[in-house]
XYZ file of C-alpha atoms in Angstrom:
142
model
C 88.683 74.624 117.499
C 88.397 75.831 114.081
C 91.796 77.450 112.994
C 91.312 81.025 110.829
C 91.973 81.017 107.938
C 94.316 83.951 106.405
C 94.544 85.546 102.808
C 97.022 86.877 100.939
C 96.676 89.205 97.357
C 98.193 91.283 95.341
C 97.778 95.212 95.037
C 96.194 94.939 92.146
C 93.563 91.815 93.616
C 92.920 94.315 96.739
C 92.439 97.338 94.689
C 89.741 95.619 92.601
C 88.161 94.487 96.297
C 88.587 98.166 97.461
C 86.788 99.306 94.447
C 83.842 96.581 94.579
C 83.248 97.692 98.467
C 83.346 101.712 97.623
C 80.526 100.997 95.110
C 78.381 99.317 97.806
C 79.089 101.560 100.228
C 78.788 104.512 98.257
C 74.830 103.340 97.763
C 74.044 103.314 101.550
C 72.987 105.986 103.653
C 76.958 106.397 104.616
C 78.815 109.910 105.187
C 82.136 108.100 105.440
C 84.230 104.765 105.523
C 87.715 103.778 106.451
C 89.324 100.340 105.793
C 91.422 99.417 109.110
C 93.145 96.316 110.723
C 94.945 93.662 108.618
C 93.406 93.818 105.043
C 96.532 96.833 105.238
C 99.012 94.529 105.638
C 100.244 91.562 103.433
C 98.080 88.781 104.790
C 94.786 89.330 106.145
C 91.726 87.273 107.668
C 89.094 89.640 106.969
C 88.600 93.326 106.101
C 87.628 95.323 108.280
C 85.512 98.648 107.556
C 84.428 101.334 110.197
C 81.199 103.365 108.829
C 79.798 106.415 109.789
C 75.852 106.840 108.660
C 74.160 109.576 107.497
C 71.938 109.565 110.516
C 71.863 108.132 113.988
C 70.457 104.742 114.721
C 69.618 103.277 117.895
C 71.800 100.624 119.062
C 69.273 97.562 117.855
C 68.891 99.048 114.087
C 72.577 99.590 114.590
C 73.583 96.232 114.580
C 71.506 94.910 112.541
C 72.906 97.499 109.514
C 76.255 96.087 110.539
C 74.915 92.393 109.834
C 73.099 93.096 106.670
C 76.199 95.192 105.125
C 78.440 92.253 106.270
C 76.569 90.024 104.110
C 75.804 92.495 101.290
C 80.012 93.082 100.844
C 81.078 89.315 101.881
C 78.280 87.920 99.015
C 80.281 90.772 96.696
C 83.847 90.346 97.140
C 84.047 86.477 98.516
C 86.135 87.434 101.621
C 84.853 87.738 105.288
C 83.708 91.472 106.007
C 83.358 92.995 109.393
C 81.372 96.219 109.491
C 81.461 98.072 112.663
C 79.522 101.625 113.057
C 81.809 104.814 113.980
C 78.351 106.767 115.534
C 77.776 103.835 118.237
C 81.587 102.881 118.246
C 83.760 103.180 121.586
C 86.095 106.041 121.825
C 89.226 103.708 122.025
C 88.157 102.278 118.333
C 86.985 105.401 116.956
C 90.730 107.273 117.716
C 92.737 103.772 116.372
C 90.619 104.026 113.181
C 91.585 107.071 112.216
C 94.979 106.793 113.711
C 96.166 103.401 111.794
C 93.230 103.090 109.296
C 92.771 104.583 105.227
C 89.657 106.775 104.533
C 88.097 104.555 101.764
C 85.718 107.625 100.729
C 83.667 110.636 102.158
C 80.556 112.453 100.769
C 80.883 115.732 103.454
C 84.641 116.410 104.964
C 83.223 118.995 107.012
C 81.231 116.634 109.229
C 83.949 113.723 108.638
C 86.920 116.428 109.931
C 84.111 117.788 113.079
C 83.960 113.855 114.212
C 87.646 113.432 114.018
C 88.520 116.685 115.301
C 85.659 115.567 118.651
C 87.501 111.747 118.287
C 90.624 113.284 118.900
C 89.680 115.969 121.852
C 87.671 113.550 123.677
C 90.434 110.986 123.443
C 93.349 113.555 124.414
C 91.001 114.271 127.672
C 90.242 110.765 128.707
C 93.807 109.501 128.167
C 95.134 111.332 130.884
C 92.736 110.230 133.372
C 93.517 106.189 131.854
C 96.998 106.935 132.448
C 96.874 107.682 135.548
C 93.990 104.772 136.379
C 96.321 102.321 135.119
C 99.374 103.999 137.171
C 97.910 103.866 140.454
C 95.053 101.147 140.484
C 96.837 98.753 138.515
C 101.132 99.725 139.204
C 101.011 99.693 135.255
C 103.389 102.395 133.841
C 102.068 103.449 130.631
């Protein structure tokens, strides 16, 4: 098995990255981007970014976005990129995104704050209900 390899840079070094990736993403068809996971920390393996597009895609196109931006931000900043889509995302990921992640940039706050603001409600409501799930199918206390 193929150990992973891990990075470690400056503030400076990860500023310029930050930078490089805003200026792709700021091209697409994107509303809104936040960095997450351990490019936030000292040592990292990849960066991860969390878009949300301009308009729905089905699931297929979806993916395939996430693929070509991948490539389009690893061939500019040299470092492994994974792009995952807020629209198509799972609740779970959507609420730690914008509970541990950094807003990177946003082109309309109004519709950025309205998908949070849903995020957040929708979240709230089903955590109750996992709670409990996990309290009386599973013995977990949580």
């Amino acid at each position: 098995m193929q150990s992973l390899k891990s990075y470690q840079l400056t503030p400076p070094e990860k500023k310029h990255i930050m930078e490089g990736i805003t200026s792709i993403l700021n091209q697409e068809k994107i509303t809104f981007a936040y960095l997450h996971g351990s490019f936030l920390k000292e040592k990292f393996r990849d960066i991860d970014l969390a878009i949300y597009l301009e308009k729905n895609l089905d699931k297929k196109e979806a993916l395939n976005l996430e693929f070509e931006m991948e490539r389009k931000l690893e061939n500019a900043v040299h470092f492994p990129v994974d792009v995952r889509i807020l629209n198509h995302s799972p609740l779970s990921f959507r609420y730690n995104v914008f509970k541990e992640g950094a807003l990177i940039f946003s082109k309309d706050e109004l519709v950025r704050s309205d998908f949070i603001s849903l995020t957040l409600a929708m979240y709230h409501d089903f955590n109750f209900y996992r709670k409990r799930y996990m309290r009386e199918a599973l013995g977990l206390e949580v």
